[in-house]
PDB file of C-alpha atoms in Angstrom:
ATOM      1  CA  MET A1180     136.279  86.739  59.419  1.00 64.00           C
ATOM      2  CA  ASN A1181     137.392  83.499  57.755  1.00 80.00           C
ATOM      3  CA  LYS A1182     137.824  80.752  60.373  1.00 83.00           C
ATOM      4  CA  THR A1183     141.330  79.798  59.223  1.00 88.00           C
ATOM      5  CA  VAL A1184     142.515  83.423  59.364  1.00 90.00           C
ATOM      6  CA  LEU A1185     140.968  83.773  62.841  1.00 89.00           C
ATOM      7  CA  TYR A1186     142.876  80.729  64.103  1.00 90.00           C
ATOM      8  CA  ILE A1187     146.163  81.878  62.556  1.00 91.00           C
ATOM      9  CA  LEU A1188     145.946  85.374  64.071  1.00 92.00           C
ATOM     10  CA  ILE A1189     144.951  84.087  67.527  1.00 91.00           C
ATOM     11  CA  ILE A1190     147.661  81.414  67.619  1.00 91.00           C
ATOM     12  CA  VAL A1191     150.513  83.601  66.325  1.00 92.00           C
ATOM     13  CA  PHE A1192     149.683  86.316  68.865  1.00 90.00           C
ATOM     14  CA  SER A1193     149.056  83.908  71.757  1.00 87.00           C
ATOM     15  CA  ASN A1194     152.145  81.785  71.180  1.00 84.00           C
ATOM     16  CA  THR A1195     154.355  84.856  70.793  1.00 89.00           C
ATOM     17  CA  ILE A1196     153.180  86.159  74.179  1.00 86.00           C
ATOM     18  CA  GLY A1197     153.273  82.637  75.620  1.00 79.00           C
ATOM     19  CA  ALA A1198     156.855  81.980  74.522  1.00 79.00           C
ATOM     20  CA  ILE A1199     158.074  85.280  76.004  1.00 81.00           C
ATOM     21  CA  SER A1200     156.332  84.852  79.349  1.00 74.00           C
ATOM     22  CA  GLY A1201     156.456  81.050  79.719  1.00 68.00           C
ATOM     23  CA  MET A1202     152.659  80.775  79.657  1.00 69.00           C
ATOM     24  CA  GLY A1203     152.634  78.659  76.528  1.00 68.00           C
ATOM     25  CA  GLY A1204     149.869  80.461  74.635  1.00 75.00           C
ATOM     26  CA  GLY A1205     147.051  78.084  75.561  1.00 74.00           C
ATOM     27  CA  VAL A1206     145.896  80.336  78.395  1.00 76.00           C
ATOM     28  CA  ILE A1207     144.981  82.901  75.715  1.00 82.00           C
ATOM     29  CA  ILE A1208     144.050  80.558  72.855  1.00 84.00           C
ATOM     30  CA  LYS A1209     141.390  78.565  74.711  1.00 81.00           C
ATOM     31  CA  PRO A1210     139.250  81.413  76.126  1.00 83.00           C
ATOM     32  CA  VAL A1211     139.489  83.405  72.863  1.00 85.00           C
ATOM     33  CA  LEU A1212     138.386  80.383  70.811  1.00 85.00           C
ATOM     34  CA  ASP A1213     135.652  79.699  73.384  1.00 81.00           C
ATOM     35  CA  ALA A1214     134.384  83.225  72.782  1.00 81.00           C
ATOM     36  CA  PHE A1215     134.723  83.515  68.999  1.00 81.00           C
ATOM     37  CA  SER A1216     135.198  80.188  67.171  1.00 78.00           C
ATOM     38  CA  GLY A1217     131.929  78.366  67.900  1.00 79.00           C
ATOM     39  CA  ASP A1218     133.780  75.022  67.880  1.00 84.00           C
ATOM     40  CA  PRO A1219     133.035  72.160  70.332  1.00 85.00           C
ATOM     41  CA  LEU A1220     135.010  72.167  73.585  1.00 79.00           C
ATOM     42  CA  ILE A1221     136.965  68.990  72.815  1.00 80.00           C
ATOM     43  CA  ALA A1222     138.045  70.447  69.438  1.00 85.00           C
ATOM     44  CA  ILE A1223     139.186  73.711  71.057  1.00 85.00           C
ATOM     45  CA  ASN A1224     141.129  71.743  73.685  1.00 80.00           C
ATOM     46  CA  PHE A1225     142.842  69.747  70.934  1.00 83.00           C
ATOM     47  CA  TYR A1226     143.690  72.772  68.755  1.00 87.00           C
ATOM     48  CA  SER A1227     145.038  74.622  71.794  1.00 83.00           C
ATOM     49  CA  SER A1228     147.152  71.651  72.935  1.00 81.00           C
ATOM     50  CA  PHE A1229     148.499  71.102  69.410  1.00 86.00           C
ATOM     51  CA  ALA A1230     149.462  74.772  68.980  1.00 87.00           C
ATOM     52  CA  VAL A1231     151.099  74.955  72.409  1.00 82.00           C
ATOM     53  CA  PHE A1232     152.970  71.674  71.835  1.00 84.00           C
ATOM     54  CA  ILE A1233     154.466  72.915  68.554  1.00 86.00           C
ATOM     55  CA  MET A1234     155.359  76.263  70.135  1.00 81.00           C
ATOM     56  CA  SER A1235     157.109  74.490  73.018  1.00 80.00           C
ATOM     57  CA  ILE A1236     159.342  72.546  70.592  1.00 83.00           C
ATOM     58  CA  VAL A1237     160.453  75.716  68.790  1.00 82.00           C
ATOM     59  CA  SER A1238     160.856  77.695  72.000  1.00 76.00           C
ATOM     60  CA  THR A1239     162.768  74.946  73.871  1.00 74.00           C
ATOM     61  CA  PHE A1240     165.180  74.564  70.942  1.00 75.00           C
ATOM     62  CA  LYS A1241     165.907  78.299  70.877  1.00 71.00           C
ATOM     63  CA  ASN A1242     165.992  78.588  74.684  1.00 66.00           C
ATOM     64  CA  ALA A1243     168.708  75.918  74.870  1.00 65.00           C
ATOM     65  CA  LYS A1244     171.051  78.464  73.291  1.00 64.00           C
ATOM     66  CA  LYS A1245     170.299  81.199  75.842  1.00 63.00           C
ATOM     67  CA  ASP A1246     172.841  82.407  78.375  1.00 63.00           C
ATOM     68  CA  ILE A1247     170.543  81.528  81.293  1.00 65.00           C
ATOM     69  CA  GLU A1248     171.281  79.017  84.055  1.00 70.00           C
ATOM     70  CA  ILE A1249     169.549  75.758  83.151  1.00 75.00           C
ATOM     71  CA  ASN A1250     169.914  72.514  85.108  1.00 82.00           C
ATOM     72  CA  TRP A1251     168.832  69.782  82.707  1.00 81.00           C
ATOM     73  CA  TRP A1252     168.404  67.286  85.574  1.00 87.00           C
ATOM     74  CA  GLU A1253     165.843  69.610  87.143  1.00 89.00           C
ATOM     75  CA  ILE A1254     164.054  69.900  83.807  1.00 85.00           C
ATOM     76  CA  LEU A1255     164.164  66.095  83.468  1.00 86.00           C
ATOM     77  CA  TYR A1256     162.425  65.562  86.836  1.00 92.00           C
ATOM     78  CA  LEU A1257     159.896  68.296  86.041  1.00 90.00           C
ATOM     79  CA  SER A1258     159.253  66.766  82.615  1.00 85.00           C
ATOM     80  CA  MET A1259     158.856  63.222  83.985  1.00 88.00           C
ATOM     81  CA  GLY A1260     156.218  64.536  86.364  1.00 90.00           C
ATOM     82  CA  SER A1261     154.565  66.427  83.508  1.00 83.00           C
ATOM     83  CA  LEU A1262     154.301  63.229  81.452  1.00 84.00           C
ATOM     84  CA  ILE A1263     152.493  61.485  84.307  1.00 88.00           C
ATOM     85  CA  GLY A1264     150.330  64.530  85.023  1.00 87.00           C
ATOM     86  CA  GLY A1265     149.522  64.985  81.342  1.00 81.00           C
ATOM     87  CA  LYS A1266     148.044  61.493  81.161  1.00 84.00           C
ATOM     88  CA  PHE A1267     146.132  61.966  84.420  1.00 89.00           C
ATOM     89  CA  GLY A1268     144.764  65.383  83.414  1.00 87.00           C
ATOM     90  CA  ASP A1269     143.480  64.038  80.110  1.00 83.00           C
ATOM     91  CA  TRP A1270     141.790  61.138  81.935  1.00 89.00           C
ATOM     92  CA  ILE A1271     140.041  63.608  84.277  1.00 91.00           C
ATOM     93  CA  PHE A1272     138.838  65.668  81.291  1.00 87.00           C
ATOM     94  CA  MET A1273     137.396  62.669  79.435  1.00 86.00           C
ATOM     95  CA  TYR A1274     135.863  61.259  82.639  1.00 90.00           C
ATOM     96  CA  LEU A1275     134.069  64.528  83.453  1.00 90.00           C
ATOM     97  CA  LYS A1276     132.978  64.916  79.831  1.00 87.00           C
ATOM     98  CA  THR A1277     131.278  61.513  80.043  1.00 89.00           C
ATOM     99  CA  LEU A1278     129.904  62.156  83.541  1.00 91.00           C
ATOM    100  CA  LEU A1279     128.506  65.663  82.971  1.00 88.00           C
ATOM    101  CA  LYS A1280     127.264  65.031  79.400  1.00 85.00           C
ATOM    102  CA  SER A1281     127.400  68.789  78.751  1.00 86.00           C
ATOM    103  CA  ASP A1282     130.145  70.861  77.132  1.00 83.00           C
ATOM    104  CA  ASN A1283     128.752  74.001  78.749  1.00 88.00           C
ATOM    105  CA  ILE A1284     128.909  72.635  82.309  1.00 90.00           C
ATOM    106  CA  LEU A1285     132.381  71.125  81.778  1.00 89.00           C
ATOM    107  CA  ASN A1286     133.604  74.394  80.269  1.00 87.00           C
ATOM    108  CA  LEU A1287     132.164  76.286  83.246  1.00 91.00           C
ATOM    109  CA  VAL A1288     134.039  73.969  85.644  1.00 90.00           C
ATOM    110  CA  GLN A1289     137.257  74.638  83.706  1.00 88.00           C
ATOM    111  CA  ILE A1290     136.663  78.400  83.717  1.00 88.00           C
ATOM    112  CA  ILE A1291     136.049  78.540  87.482  1.00 91.00           C
ATOM    113  CA  ILE A1292     139.248  76.568  88.186  1.00 88.00           C
ATOM    114  CA  VAL A1293     141.231  78.724  85.730  1.00 85.00           C
ATOM    115  CA  ILE A1294     140.044  81.985  87.328  1.00 89.00           C
ATOM    116  CA  ILE A1295     140.884  80.759  90.855  1.00 89.00           C
ATOM    117  CA  SER A1296     144.274  79.457  89.659  1.00 84.00           C
ATOM    118  CA  LEU A1297     145.135  82.717  87.885  1.00 85.00           C
ATOM    119  CA  ILE A1298     144.239  84.834  90.910  1.00 89.00           C
ATOM    120  CA  LEU A1299     146.485  82.625  93.072  1.00 84.00           C
ATOM    121  CA  ALA A1300     149.203  82.829  90.394  1.00 81.00           C
ATOM    122  CA  LEU A1301     149.081  86.636  90.535  1.00 84.00           C
ATOM    123  CA  ILE A1302     149.322  86.636  94.329  1.00 85.00           C
ATOM    124  CA  TYR A1303     152.186  84.129  94.529  1.00 80.00           C
ATOM    125  CA  THR A1304     154.378  85.339  91.652  1.00 77.00           C
ATOM    126  CA  LYS A1305     157.148  86.090  94.128  1.00 79.00           C
ATOM    127  CA  SER A1306     160.014  84.218  95.724  1.00 79.00           C
ATOM    128  CA  SER A1307     159.266  82.315  98.937  1.00 77.00           C
ATOM    129  CA  GLY A1308     162.906  82.265 100.016  1.00 78.00           C
ATOM    130  CA  TRP A1309     162.668  78.529 100.739  1.00 82.00           C
ATOM    131  CA  LYS A1310     165.823  76.436 100.352  1.00 84.00           C
ATOM    132  CA  PHE A1311     165.997  72.674  99.784  1.00 83.00           C
ATOM    133  CA  SER A1312     168.680  70.008  99.507  1.00 84.00           C
ATOM    134  CA  ASN A1313     169.284  68.665  95.990  1.00 81.00           C
ATOM    135  CA  LYS A1314     167.478  65.399  96.839  1.00 83.00           C
ATOM    136  CA  LYS A1315     164.379  67.189  98.159  1.00 88.00           C
ATOM    137  CA  LYS A1316     164.489  69.623  95.258  1.00 90.00           C
ATOM    138  CA  ASN A1317     164.421  66.791  92.700  1.00 90.00           C
ATOM    139  CA  VAL A1318     161.405  65.218  94.441  1.00 93.00           C
ATOM    140  CA  LEU A1319     159.686  68.620  94.437  1.00 94.00           C
ATOM    141  CA  PHE A1320     160.393  69.062  90.716  1.00 93.00           C
ATOM    142  CA  LEU A1321     158.827  65.644  90.047  1.00 94.00           C
ATOM    143  CA  LEU A1322     155.717  66.386  92.161  1.00 94.00           C
ATOM    144  CA  SER A1323     155.436  69.881  90.681  1.00 91.00           C
ATOM    145  CA  GLY A1324     155.532  68.335  87.207  1.00 89.00           C
ATOM    146  CA  VAL A1325     152.687  65.943  88.083  1.00 91.00           C
ATOM    147  CA  PHE A1326     150.568  68.809  89.415  1.00 89.00           C
ATOM    148  CA  LEU A1327     151.341  71.164  86.518  1.00 84.00           C
ATOM    149  CA  GLY A1328     150.884  68.465  83.871  1.00 83.00           C
ATOM    150  CA  THR A1329     147.515  67.465  85.335  1.00 88.00           C
ATOM    151  CA  SER A1330     146.215  71.025  85.529  1.00 84.00           C
ATOM    152  CA  SER A1331     147.478  72.040  82.096  1.00 78.00           C
ATOM    153  CA  THR A1332     145.929  69.139  80.184  1.00 79.00           C
ATOM    154  CA  PHE A1333     142.654  69.139  82.108  1.00 84.00           C
ATOM    155  CA  LEU A1334     142.168  72.891  81.724  1.00 79.00           C
ATOM    156  CA  GLY A1335     143.340  72.903  78.090  1.00 70.00           C
ATOM    157  CA  ILE A1336     145.437  76.038  78.616  1.00 67.00           C
ATOM    158  CA  GLY A1337     148.980  74.671  78.689  1.00 60.00           C
ATOM    159  CA  GLY A1338     149.099  75.605  82.368  1.00 62.00           C
ATOM    160  CA  GLY A1339     151.674  78.350  81.799  1.00 69.00           C
ATOM    161  CA  PRO A1340     150.652  80.991  84.359  1.00 74.00           C
ATOM    162  CA  ILE A1341     150.404  78.350  87.082  1.00 80.00           C
ATOM    163  CA  ASN A1342     153.773  76.890  86.020  1.00 82.00           C
ATOM    164  CA  VAL A1343     155.581  80.223  86.150  1.00 81.00           C
ATOM    165  CA  ALA A1344     154.103  81.266  89.509  1.00 85.00           C
ATOM    166  CA  LEU A1345     154.878  77.900  91.123  1.00 88.00           C
ATOM    167  CA  LEU A1346     158.473  77.835  89.846  1.00 88.00           C
ATOM    168  CA  ILE A1347     159.134  81.397  91.018  1.00 88.00           C
ATOM    169  CA  PHE A1348     157.517  80.825  94.423  1.00 89.00           C
ATOM    170  CA  ILE A1349     158.882  77.384  95.361  1.00 90.00           C
ATOM    171  CA  PHE A1350     162.265  77.393  93.618  1.00 90.00           C
ATOM    172  CA  ASN A1351     163.050  81.140  93.744  1.00 88.00           C
ATOM    173  CA  PHE A1352     163.560  81.355  89.968  1.00 87.00           C
ATOM    174  CA  GLY A1353     163.845  84.569  88.005  1.00 82.00           C
ATOM    175  CA  ALA A1354     161.005  85.147  85.521  1.00 77.00           C
ATOM    176  CA  LYS A1355     163.026  84.190  82.421  1.00 78.00           C
ATOM    177  CA  ARG A1356     164.368  80.961  83.955  1.00 83.00           C
ATOM    178  CA  ALA A1357     160.867  80.052  85.163  1.00 83.00           C
ATOM    179  CA  ALA A1358     159.579  80.670  81.625  1.00 78.00           C
ATOM    180  CA  ILE A1359     162.115  78.232  80.131  1.00 81.00           C
ATOM    181  CA  TYR A1360     161.323  75.477  82.652  1.00 83.00           C
ATOM    182  CA  SER A1361     157.599  76.118  82.166  1.00 82.00           C
ATOM    183  CA  ILE A1362     157.824  75.671  78.390  1.00 79.00           C
ATOM    184  CA  ALA A1363     159.712  72.373  78.863  1.00 78.00           C
ATOM    185  CA  SER A1364     156.998  71.144  81.243  1.00 78.00           C
ATOM    186  CA  ILE A1365     154.294  72.169  78.768  1.00 77.00           C
ATOM    187  CA  PHE A1366     155.998  70.185  75.978  1.00 78.00           C
ATOM    188  CA  PHE A1367     155.738  66.881  77.844  1.00 76.00           C
ATOM    189  CA  SER A1368     152.252  67.363  79.301  1.00 72.00           C
ATOM    190  CA  GLN A1369     150.770  68.326  75.925  1.00 74.00           C
ATOM    191  CA  PHE A1370     152.640  65.458  74.242  1.00 78.00           C
ATOM    192  CA  MET A1371     150.767  62.966  76.437  1.00 73.00           C
ATOM    193  CA  LYS A1372     147.434  64.627  75.711  1.00 71.00           C
ATOM    194  CA  LEU A1373     147.991  64.567  71.941  1.00 79.00           C
ATOM    195  CA  VAL A1374     149.174  60.941  71.973  1.00 77.00           C
ATOM    196  CA  SER A1375     146.024  59.898  73.840  1.00 72.00           C
ATOM    197  CA  LEU A1376     143.822  61.575  71.206  1.00 71.00           C
ATOM    198  CA  THR A1377     145.728  60.475  68.077  1.00 72.00           C
ATOM    199  CA  THR A1378     143.967  57.113  67.739  1.00 68.00           C
ATOM    200  CA  SER A1379     140.510  58.719  67.803  1.00 67.00           C
ATOM    201  CA  LEU A1380     141.164  61.840  65.692  1.00 68.00           C
ATOM    202  CA  THR A1381     138.765  60.828  62.930  1.00 68.00           C
ATOM    203  CA  LYS A1382     135.966  60.234  65.473  1.00 72.00           C
ATOM    204  CA  LEU A1383     136.302  63.660  67.109  1.00 73.00           C
ATOM    205  CA  PRO A1384     134.732  66.918  65.820  1.00 80.00           C
ATOM    206  CA  ILE A1385     138.142  68.159  64.629  1.00 83.00           C
ATOM    207  CA  ASP A1386     138.775  69.842  61.271  1.00 84.00           C
ATOM    208  CA  LEU A1387     142.007  68.177  60.125  1.00 83.00           C
ATOM    209  CA  LYS A1388     142.391  70.760  57.327  1.00 87.00           C
ATOM    210  CA  LEU A1389     143.044  73.387  60.012  1.00 89.00           C
ATOM    211  CA  LEU A1390     146.056  71.566  61.466  1.00 90.00           C
ATOM    212  CA  PRO A1391     148.674  72.639  58.846  1.00 93.00           C
ATOM    213  CA  PHE A1392     147.686  76.292  59.380  1.00 94.00           C
ATOM    214  CA  ILE A1393     147.789  75.862  63.162  1.00 92.00           C
ATOM    215  CA  LEU A1394     151.225  74.234  62.802  1.00 93.00           C
ATOM    216  CA  ILE A1395     152.639  77.162  60.796  1.00 94.00           C
ATOM    217  CA  ALA A1396     151.084  79.755  63.126  1.00 94.00           C
ATOM    218  CA  ALA A1397     152.411  77.919  66.203  1.00 91.00           C
ATOM    219  CA  VAL A1398     155.953  77.725  64.795  1.00 92.00           C
ATOM    220  CA  LEU A1399     155.896  81.422  63.884  1.00 92.00           C
ATOM    221  CA  GLY A1400     154.575  82.417  67.315  1.00 89.00           C
ATOM    222  CA  GLY A1401     157.127  80.257  69.132  1.00 85.00           C
ATOM    223  CA  TYR A1402     159.993  81.656  67.048  1.00 86.00           C
ATOM    224  CA  LEU A1403     158.938  85.290  67.465  1.00 89.00           C
ATOM    225  CA  GLY A1404     158.345  84.880  71.198  1.00 85.00           C
ATOM    226  CA  SER A1405     161.646  83.177  71.979  1.00 81.00           C
ATOM    227  CA  THR A1406     163.521  85.702  69.797  1.00 85.00           C
ATOM    228  CA  ILE A1407     161.927  88.643  71.620  1.00 87.00           C
ATOM    229  CA  SER A1408     162.554  86.937  74.972  1.00 80.00           C
ATOM    230  CA  ASN A1409     166.300  87.019  74.258  1.00 78.00           C
ATOM    231  CA  LYS A1410     166.177  90.810  74.045  1.00 84.00           C
ATOM    232  CA  VAL A1411     164.081  91.720  77.098  1.00 83.00           C
ATOM    233  CA  SER A1412     164.703  91.802  80.853  1.00 84.00           C
ATOM    234  CA  ASN A1413     163.311  89.691  83.699  1.00 79.00           C
ATOM    235  CA  LYS A1414     161.299  92.730  84.784  1.00 85.00           C
ATOM    236  CA  PHE A1415     159.658  93.048  81.355  1.00 87.00           C
ATOM    237  CA  VAL A1416     158.772  89.329  81.305  1.00 81.00           C
ATOM    238  CA  LEU A1417     157.190  89.579  84.765  1.00 81.00           C
ATOM    239  CA  ILE A1418     155.171  92.696  83.859  1.00 87.00           C
ATOM    240  CA  LEU A1419     153.953  91.089  80.607  1.00 85.00           C
ATOM    241  CA  TYR A1420     153.031  87.944  82.535  1.00 80.00           C
ATOM    242  CA  LYS A1421     150.887  89.893  85.024  1.00 84.00           C
ATOM    243  CA  ILE A1422     149.165  91.966  82.307  1.00 87.00           C
ATOM    244  CA  VAL A1423     148.214  88.843  80.346  1.00 83.00           C
ATOM    245  CA  VAL A1424     146.991  87.036  83.483  1.00 84.00           C
ATOM    246  CA  ILE A1425     144.675  89.954  84.341  1.00 89.00           C
ATOM    247  CA  PHE A1426     143.383  90.046  80.741  1.00 86.00           C
ATOM    248  CA  VAL A1427     142.730  86.286  80.727  1.00 83.00           C
ATOM    249  CA  ILE A1428     140.909  86.427  84.081  1.00 89.00           C
ATOM    250  CA  GLY A1429     138.566  89.026  82.561  1.00 90.00           C
ATOM    251  CA  LEU A1430     138.041  87.006  79.374  1.00 85.00           C
ATOM    252  CA  ASN A1431     137.295  83.819  81.320  1.00 86.00           C
ATOM    253  CA  PHE A1432     134.852  85.717  83.531  1.00 91.00           C
ATOM    254  CA  TYR A1433     133.059  86.964  80.389  1.00 89.00           C
ATOM    255  CA  ASN A1434     132.932  83.434  78.942  1.00 87.00           C
ATOM    256  CA  GLY A1435     131.612  82.082  82.253  1.00 90.00           C
ATOM    257  CA  VAL A1436     128.773  84.619  82.362  1.00 92.00           C
ATOM    258  CA  THR A1437     127.932  83.814  78.725  1.00 90.00           C
ATOM    259  CA  ILE A1438     127.691  80.095  79.535  1.00 88.00           C
ATOM    260  CA  LEU A1439     125.538  80.737  82.618  1.00 91.00           C
ATOM    261  CA  ASN A1440     123.091  82.660  80.433  1.00 89.00           C
ATOM    262  CA  LYS A1441     122.775  79.597  78.179  1.00 82.00           C
ATOM    263  CA  LEU A1442     121.998  77.144  81.010  1.00 77.00           C
TER     264      LEU A1442
END
């Protein structure tokens, strides 16, 4: 299959699912590209972050019109934390890339962390029943943003499944509200990652001719996903979320075994 067509199909599908469930698409895009594209890890991380960033813009714009309770101050604190975490996560990625001097080993580290995180996300996708004062809640949103921004940029997956599970568990959100907050967090964390890479784009193994196609596919996926999300229930979103998480755990496990066989 033509590489451009492969990217378009993967990104439209992934971002559609990601916009519905709040995962952001990267959790599907990265392992699928790892398995089928043959591109270097840093290029896959960039393509995934770019696609998820564009999707988050489209989805956030459409979500703002939804009849769902949204506290923009909460999103602001979460987003501020995500900005900080996004910068920190990208620093960790580049530091380990230099330290390990091997895409395969770094990718294996990412895969192991992703699998553990997704298993925990499956277990804790339920309300804790905890209650906090507004002041404590704002601090928790800020700290949650730092954690989620760091994990999403380092892992190159947008962090969506972890975002949704954490927001449901700590803040007792419904699945659709958690999805909206998650997408907003993803926007800011991926923004920091892309800004940090912009100055060195020409030095990285990135095919700039792919970016317009990724842009179009990401917009289409974000639009389709947020449109479908308007028409489905919290229960549907939660079921879809769990199905995709299980699928991605399996795909990451396959990619991990493949890498081990190469070492």
